[in-house]
Amino acid sequence: MGAEAQGLVMALEANFCRVQLEQPGPGGEEVLLCVRRTRLGKTGQQICVGDRVRLEGIDWPERRGAVAAVAPRTSLLERPAVANCSRVVVVVALAQPELDPLQLTRFLLTAERTGVAVELVLTKADLLSEEQRQHWCQRLQSWGYRPLLVSAHRGEGITALRRRLSQPGIAVLCGPSGVGKSSLINALVPQLALRVASVSGRLQRGRHTTRHVELFPLAVGALLADTPGFNRPDLPREASELAVLFPEIRQRLAEGICRFKNCLHQGDPGCAVGEAWDRHPLYLACLEAALAQPGPGRERLELGVKQRGSRREPRLDQRLRQPSRRRLRQSEPGEE
Ligand code: GDP
Ligand code: ZN
């Protein structure tokens, strides 16, 4: 049979990939187990979870097919390898471990560098007083985010988070270890918690038996990767790239223009960004760290960063109008 179809790669399993069809097959088939055609292998094209693929040679009764082509990707995360991710959810705890604004900033910068939408989730809300929660909410709003407070233990905020992630596209959670990412993923994807529970009484152990990333539906068209993404933040290679990764700087630059085109916003006269904002000291700390990075090693460090556009863009104001689609480079393995 020579039937063709389009679908989305939900999981990789040995030599097969599990593909969710865009349109159900003639018998209502929704998922096919597909092999890769060798010519895909010859062009060196790797299939990732999240890839949109064209299938051919479909055998409907057997629910089998073959991947004939992979559509161009809008983004590619590594560890876990997820193509076409449209949302990175930065997860940090309000307590245990205590929220560290500099660490959170570094995670946010890493997330912003992917070029996809960034969400901020604050876990373990049950450990804080209402006053403390308000303090953090207001502070992080001034950073340009809409933080969502959740408690996996009390089930608080889970519905709101699911709603926020229920937009078409693929979401990946990231953040430091121990903040409750796995608990959150299990709360968001009940099938996963059930599956894990049947594998092992200990959730972490169970999850580790799943070596590959897999996508789970949260709502129609909305998918969540079952494995957290990067757990080590990574600063941009160039100091001039840092500013656009701060929403509050972006906003200030949209309202005013610095006197110097290549302004690093260090508080000099004529700088539209100024110093009167909460993260200014953190920005300076990150700037210093970015400037301290050795120059000649940059290209080497860029390895692993997949980009669609050109690496350098001439002007900051242009960059602001057309946000960078920089891909994410992950310095360390995720904690899958
Ligand atoms: P991960 O390393 O980010 O995946 O974090 P885990 O999901 O493994 O959770 C780390 C620890 O935080 C575990 O001991 C959890 O029981 C605890 N934890 C997770 N969510 C919450 C929460 O909402 N409230 C509190 N108090 N503890 C939590
Ligand atoms: Zn400036």
Short mmCIF file of C-alpha atoms and ligand atoms in Angstrom, two decimals:
data_model
loop_
_atom_site.label_atom_id
_atom_site.label_comp_id
_atom_site.label_asym_id
_atom_site.label_seq_id
_atom_site.Cartn_x
_atom_site.Cartn_y
_atom_site.Cartn_z
CA MET A 1 0.00 0.00 0.00
CA GLY A 2 1.33 3.40 -0.85
CA ALA A 3 -0.71 5.60 1.43
CA GLU A 4 0.83 8.81 2.75
CA ALA A 5 0.12 10.92 5.81
CA GLN A 6 1.58 13.65 8.01
CA GLY A 7 2.21 13.39 11.69
CA LEU A 8 4.14 14.38 14.77
CA VAL A 9 6.85 12.26 16.39
CA MET A 10 5.71 11.60 19.95
CA ALA A 11 8.41 9.16 21.02
CA LEU A 12 11.43 7.28 19.76
CA GLU A 13 11.52 3.57 20.46
CA ALA A 14 14.58 1.62 19.35
CA ASN A 15 14.44 1.74 15.54
CA PHE A 16 10.91 3.00 15.41
CA CYS A 17 9.21 6.22 16.13
CA ARG A 18 5.68 6.64 17.34
CA VAL A 19 3.87 9.14 15.15
CA GLN A 20 0.62 10.87 16.00
CA LEU A 21 -1.28 11.45 12.76
CA GLU A 22 -2.53 14.90 11.86
CA GLN A 23 -5.69 13.33 10.44
CA PRO A 24 -6.99 9.95 11.59
CA GLY A 25 -6.53 7.11 9.09
CA PRO A 26 -9.34 5.38 7.20
CA GLY A 27 -10.06 3.10 10.16
CA GLY A 28 -9.77 5.90 12.71
CA GLU A 29 -6.08 5.17 13.31
CA GLU A 30 -4.39 7.92 15.32
CA VAL A 31 -0.93 6.57 15.99
CA LEU A 32 1.43 4.65 13.73
CA LEU A 33 4.68 2.90 14.53
CA CYS A 34 7.13 4.00 11.84
CA VAL A 35 10.54 3.00 10.61
CA ARG A 36 12.98 5.46 9.14
CA ARG A 37 13.73 5.28 5.43
CA THR A 38 17.43 4.84 4.75
CA ARG A 39 17.63 7.93 2.59
CA LEU A 40 16.84 10.01 5.62
CA GLY A 41 19.82 8.36 7.19
CA LYS A 42 22.00 9.20 4.19
CA THR A 43 21.30 12.89 4.41
CA GLY A 44 22.26 12.48 8.03
CA GLN A 45 18.89 13.75 9.14
CA GLN A 46 18.07 12.74 12.67
CA ILE A 47 14.50 12.37 13.72
CA CYS A 48 13.66 13.99 17.04
CA VAL A 49 10.63 13.92 19.23
CA GLY A 50 8.54 16.91 18.18
CA ASP A 51 9.45 16.60 14.50
CA ARG A 52 6.69 16.97 11.95
CA VAL A 53 7.12 14.13 9.48
CA ARG A 54 5.70 12.87 6.21
CA LEU A 55 4.90 9.19 6.20
CA GLU A 56 4.71 6.81 3.30
CA GLY A 57 4.15 3.13 2.66
CA ILE A 58 1.46 3.02 5.30
CA ASP A 59 -0.05 -0.32 6.19
CA TRP A 60 -3.26 0.73 7.94
CA PRO A 61 -4.31 -2.65 9.36
CA GLU A 62 -0.85 -3.13 10.87
CA ARG A 63 -0.63 0.51 11.88
CA ARG A 64 2.83 0.74 10.40
CA GLY A 65 4.51 3.23 8.14
CA ALA A 66 7.84 4.79 7.27
CA VAL A 67 9.13 8.30 7.78
CA ALA A 68 9.82 9.77 4.35
CA ALA A 69 10.72 13.33 5.29
CA VAL A 70 11.17 15.64 8.25
CA ALA A 71 9.75 19.16 8.03
CA PRO A 72 12.06 22.11 8.80
CA ARG A 73 12.19 22.83 12.51
CA THR A 74 11.33 26.09 14.21
CA SER A 75 13.59 25.25 17.14
CA LEU A 76 15.67 22.47 18.57
CA LEU A 77 16.47 21.87 22.19
CA GLU A 78 19.09 19.38 23.23
CA ARG A 79 18.94 17.13 26.27
CA PRO A 80 16.24 16.26 25.91
CA ALA A 81 16.30 16.52 22.14
CA VAL A 82 12.98 18.14 21.36
CA ALA A 83 12.23 19.72 18.00
CA ASN A 84 9.71 22.53 17.52
CA CYS A 85 9.45 23.35 21.20
CA SER A 86 7.31 26.45 21.51
CA ARG A 87 7.45 27.09 25.24
CA VAL A 88 10.13 26.76 27.90
CA VAL A 89 8.82 26.72 31.44
CA VAL A 90 11.42 27.83 33.97
CA VAL A 91 10.69 26.18 37.30
CA VAL A 92 12.20 27.31 40.60
CA ALA A 93 11.18 26.71 44.18
CA LEU A 94 10.09 29.49 46.52
CA ALA A 95 11.76 27.57 49.33
CA GLN A 96 13.75 24.36 49.85
CA PRO A 97 15.96 25.40 48.09
CA GLU A 98 15.54 29.09 48.74
CA LEU A 99 14.86 31.17 45.67
CA ASP A 100 18.12 32.67 44.45
CA PRO A 101 17.45 35.66 42.15
CA LEU A 102 20.80 35.38 40.35
CA GLN A 103 20.34 31.67 39.67
CA LEU A 104 16.78 32.27 38.52
CA THR A 105 18.02 35.04 36.23
CA ARG A 106 20.57 32.72 34.68
CA PHE A 107 17.85 30.14 33.99
CA LEU A 108 15.60 32.78 32.52
CA LEU A 109 18.39 34.03 30.27
CA THR A 110 19.06 30.50 29.08
CA ALA A 111 15.37 30.04 28.38
CA GLU A 112 15.12 33.41 26.61
CA ARG A 113 18.02 32.43 24.38
CA THR A 114 15.98 29.65 22.86
CA GLY A 115 13.83 32.30 21.19
CA VAL A 116 10.60 30.58 22.23
CA ALA A 117 8.04 31.79 24.77
CA VAL A 118 9.18 31.67 28.38
CA GLU A 119 6.90 30.90 31.33
CA LEU A 120 7.90 31.14 34.98
CA VAL A 121 6.59 28.75 37.60
CA LEU A 122 7.33 29.02 41.33
CA THR A 123 6.91 25.75 43.19
CA LYS A 124 6.45 24.75 46.83
CA ALA A 125 4.12 27.69 47.41
CA ASP A 126 2.81 25.76 50.44
CA LEU A 127 6.03 26.60 52.29
CA LEU A 128 5.52 30.38 52.17
CA SER A 129 3.19 32.84 53.89
CA GLU A 130 0.74 34.81 51.80
CA GLU A 131 2.85 37.91 52.38
CA GLN A 132 6.01 36.22 51.13
CA ARG A 133 4.18 34.91 48.07
CA GLN A 134 2.95 38.40 47.24
CA HIS A 135 6.44 39.78 47.61
CA TRP A 136 7.83 37.35 45.04
CA CYS A 137 4.91 37.76 42.66
CA GLN A 138 5.32 41.52 42.56
CA ARG A 139 9.06 41.35 42.30
CA LEU A 140 8.99 38.91 39.39
CA GLN A 141 6.26 40.87 37.64
CA SER A 142 8.66 43.81 37.68
CA TRP A 143 11.08 41.55 35.81
CA GLY A 144 8.51 41.24 33.05
CA TYR A 145 7.12 37.78 33.88
CA ARG A 146 3.76 36.49 35.01
CA PRO A 147 4.86 34.01 37.66
CA LEU A 148 2.53 31.18 38.46
CA LEU A 149 2.67 29.87 42.01
CA VAL A 150 2.04 26.18 42.43
CA SER A 151 2.18 23.47 45.03
CA ALA A 152 2.35 19.93 43.75
CA HIS A 153 1.82 18.71 47.30
CA ARG A 154 -1.41 20.62 47.76
CA GLY A 155 -2.45 20.49 44.13
CA GLU A 156 -2.54 24.27 44.04
CA GLY A 157 -2.02 26.07 40.76
CA ILE A 158 -1.88 22.86 38.73
CA THR A 159 -5.10 23.61 36.86
CA ALA A 160 -3.92 27.15 36.17
CA LEU A 161 -0.59 25.84 34.89
CA ARG A 162 -2.29 23.27 32.67
CA ARG A 163 -4.50 26.02 31.30
CA ARG A 164 -1.51 28.24 30.62
CA LEU A 165 0.24 25.40 28.80
CA SER A 166 -2.87 24.41 26.88
CA GLN A 167 -1.92 26.28 23.77
CA PRO A 168 -0.86 24.57 20.57
CA GLY A 169 2.76 23.54 20.69
CA ILE A 170 5.29 21.67 22.76
CA ALA A 171 6.37 22.73 26.26
CA VAL A 172 9.50 21.70 28.12
CA LEU A 173 10.14 22.31 31.81
CA CYS A 174 13.58 23.30 33.03
CA GLY A 175 15.16 24.48 36.24
CA PRO A 176 17.56 23.48 39.00
CA SER A 177 17.42 20.07 40.67
CA GLY A 178 15.12 19.52 43.58
CA VAL A 179 12.65 22.31 42.82
CA GLY A 180 9.83 19.89 42.03
CA LYS A 181 9.88 19.59 38.22
CA SER A 182 9.19 15.87 38.23
CA SER A 183 6.39 16.30 40.74
CA LEU A 184 4.91 18.95 38.48
CA ILE A 185 5.17 16.84 35.33
CA ASN A 186 3.50 13.95 37.13
CA ALA A 187 0.73 16.24 38.34
CA LEU A 188 0.17 17.61 34.85
CA VAL A 189 0.20 14.25 33.10
CA PRO A 190 -1.84 11.74 35.08
CA GLN A 191 -1.08 8.91 32.62
CA LEU A 192 2.56 9.38 33.49
CA ALA A 193 2.06 9.19 37.23
CA LEU A 194 0.04 6.01 36.73
CA ARG A 195 2.64 4.48 34.49
CA VAL A 196 5.40 5.39 36.88
CA ALA A 197 3.52 4.06 39.86
CA SER A 198 3.17 0.72 38.14
CA VAL A 199 6.90 0.58 37.43
CA SER A 200 8.06 1.56 40.87
CA GLY A 201 6.76 2.93 44.11
CA ARG A 202 9.34 5.66 43.92
CA LEU A 203 8.46 8.18 41.25
CA GLN A 204 12.02 9.22 40.51
CA ARG A 205 13.18 5.65 40.02
CA GLY A 206 10.30 4.91 37.73
CA ARG A 207 10.92 7.91 35.61
CA HIS A 208 14.54 6.97 35.14
CA THR A 209 13.51 3.79 33.38
CA THR A 210 12.23 5.97 30.53
CA ARG A 211 15.40 6.77 28.69
CA HIS A 212 13.91 8.77 25.88
CA VAL A 213 11.83 11.85 25.99
CA GLU A 214 8.19 11.39 25.19
CA LEU A 215 5.44 13.90 24.53
CA PHE A 216 2.14 13.80 26.39
CA PRO A 217 -0.98 15.72 25.49
CA LEU A 218 -2.16 18.40 27.91
CA ALA A 219 -4.96 19.64 25.68
CA VAL A 220 -5.79 19.53 21.99
CA GLY A 221 -2.53 20.35 20.19
CA ALA A 222 -0.71 21.10 23.45
CA LEU A 223 2.04 18.70 24.45
CA LEU A 224 4.43 18.41 27.37
CA ALA A 225 7.79 16.65 27.35
CA ASP A 226 7.91 14.08 30.15
CA THR A 227 11.53 14.88 31.01
CA PRO A 228 12.91 18.14 32.36
CA GLY A 229 15.22 20.10 30.09
CA PHE A 230 18.49 21.83 30.95
CA ASN A 231 19.26 22.07 34.65
CA ARG A 232 22.42 24.17 34.28
CA PRO A 233 22.01 27.70 33.02
CA ASP A 234 24.20 29.08 30.31
CA LEU A 235 25.04 32.72 29.59
CA PRO A 236 25.25 34.15 26.08
CA ARG A 237 28.71 34.34 24.55
CA GLU A 238 28.59 38.02 23.82
CA ALA A 239 27.91 40.85 26.22
CA SER A 240 25.91 42.72 23.58
CA GLU A 241 23.48 39.79 23.36
CA LEU A 242 22.63 39.89 27.03
CA ALA A 243 20.36 42.94 27.21
CA VAL A 244 17.64 41.65 24.87
CA LEU A 245 17.25 38.60 27.11
CA PHE A 246 15.87 40.81 29.91
CA PRO A 247 12.19 41.63 29.29
CA GLU A 248 12.44 44.76 31.42
CA ILE A 249 15.36 46.05 29.29
CA ARG A 250 13.45 45.22 26.12
CA GLN A 251 10.57 47.27 27.41
CA ARG A 252 12.76 50.23 28.32
CA LEU A 253 14.45 50.12 24.94
CA ALA A 254 11.07 50.05 23.24
CA GLU A 255 10.28 53.30 25.01
CA GLY A 256 13.58 55.12 24.57
CA ILE A 257 16.81 54.97 22.65
CA CYS A 258 20.27 54.90 24.20
CA ARG A 259 22.66 57.57 23.07
CA PHE A 260 25.13 54.97 21.86
CA LYS A 261 24.09 52.21 19.55
CA ASN A 262 26.35 49.66 21.22
CA CYS A 263 25.39 50.75 24.75
CA LEU A 264 25.88 48.02 27.34
CA HIS A 265 23.43 49.77 29.70
CA GLN A 266 25.82 50.13 32.58
CA GLY A 267 24.23 53.30 33.84
CA ASP A 268 26.10 55.80 31.68
CA PRO A 269 24.50 59.15 30.91
CA GLY A 270 22.31 58.88 27.84
CA CYS A 271 21.38 55.26 28.52
CA ALA A 272 17.65 54.71 28.11
CA VAL A 273 17.69 51.69 30.41
CA GLY A 274 18.97 53.44 33.51
CA GLU A 275 19.58 51.83 36.88
CA ALA A 276 16.23 52.08 38.62
CA TRP A 277 15.10 48.50 38.20
CA ASP A 278 15.29 45.48 40.47
CA ARG A 279 17.52 43.31 38.33
CA HIS A 280 20.03 45.98 37.41
CA PRO A 281 22.71 44.60 39.80
CA LEU A 282 22.01 41.08 38.47
CA TYR A 283 22.29 42.36 34.90
CA LEU A 284 25.68 43.88 35.76
CA ALA A 285 26.81 40.61 37.34
CA CYS A 286 25.78 38.66 34.23
CA LEU A 287 27.39 41.26 31.98
CA GLU A 288 30.61 40.94 33.88
CA ALA A 289 30.48 37.17 33.57
CA ALA A 290 29.74 37.40 29.83
CA LEU A 291 32.60 39.89 29.30
CA ALA A 292 34.95 37.62 31.22
CA GLN A 293 34.39 34.79 28.77
CA PRO A 294 37.35 34.30 26.47
CA GLY A 295 36.73 35.74 23.01
CA PRO A 296 38.47 33.33 20.64
CA GLY A 297 36.71 30.33 22.14
CA ARG A 298 33.29 31.66 21.24
CA GLU A 299 32.85 29.85 17.96
CA ARG A 300 33.81 26.62 19.58
CA LEU A 301 31.37 27.27 22.38
CA GLU A 302 28.63 27.93 19.89
CA LEU A 303 28.77 24.29 18.83
CA GLY A 304 25.52 22.68 19.60
CA VAL A 305 23.57 25.87 19.12
CA LYS A 306 21.35 25.47 16.12
CA GLN A 307 20.31 28.69 14.54
CA ARG A 308 18.03 29.62 11.76
CA GLY A 309 19.12 33.18 11.06
CA SER A 310 22.52 34.78 10.85
CA ARG A 311 24.60 34.79 13.98
CA ARG A 312 25.26 38.50 14.14
CA GLU A 313 22.68 41.10 13.67
CA PRO A 314 23.89 44.64 13.21
CA ARG A 315 21.76 46.66 15.53
CA LEU A 316 20.17 46.30 18.86
CA ASP A 317 16.99 48.12 17.91
CA GLN A 318 16.54 45.80 14.95
CA ARG A 319 17.03 42.82 17.22
CA LEU A 320 14.29 44.09 19.43
CA ARG A 321 11.74 44.30 16.71
CA GLN A 322 12.62 40.84 15.49
CA PRO A 323 13.45 38.78 18.55
CA SER A 324 16.40 36.50 18.25
CA ARG A 325 15.58 32.94 17.38
CA ARG A 326 18.73 31.72 18.95
CA ARG A 327 18.75 28.10 19.70
CA LEU A 328 19.61 26.73 23.03
CA ARG A 329 22.93 25.23 23.82
CA GLN A 330 22.90 23.09 26.86
CA SER A 331 26.08 22.87 28.78
CA GLU A 332 25.26 19.84 30.85
CA PRO A 333 23.07 16.81 30.49
CA GLY A 334 19.56 17.22 31.72
CA GLU A 335 18.49 15.24 34.68
CA GLU A 336 16.24 12.83 32.92
P1 GDP B 1 13.04 17.86 40.56
O1 GDP B 1 14.45 17.48 40.95
O2 GDP B 1 12.97 19.29 40.15
O3 GDP B 1 12.44 16.95 39.55
O4 GDP B 1 12.17 17.80 41.90
P2 GDP B 1 11.21 16.64 42.47
O5 GDP B 1 9.90 16.66 41.81
O6 GDP B 1 11.97 15.35 42.49
O7 GDP B 1 11.00 17.17 43.96
C1 GDP B 1 12.11 17.43 44.84
C2 GDP B 1 11.62 17.44 46.28
O8 GDP B 1 10.72 18.53 46.46
C3 GDP B 1 10.87 16.19 46.66
O9 GDP B 1 11.24 15.83 47.97
C4 GDP B 1 9.41 16.59 46.62
O10 GDP B 1 8.61 15.86 47.52
C5 GDP B 1 9.50 18.06 47.02
N1 GDP B 1 8.39 18.82 46.44
C6 GDP B 1 7.94 18.81 45.17
N2 GDP B 1 6.88 19.61 45.01
C7 GDP B 1 6.64 20.16 46.22
C8 GDP B 1 5.65 21.08 46.72
O11 GDP B 1 4.76 21.55 46.01
N3 GDP B 1 5.75 21.45 48.03
C9 GDP B 1 6.72 20.96 48.86
N4 GDP B 1 6.72 21.36 50.12
N5 GDP B 1 7.64 20.08 48.42
C10 GDP B 1 7.61 19.68 47.13
ZN ZN B 2 21.87 51.86 27.34
#
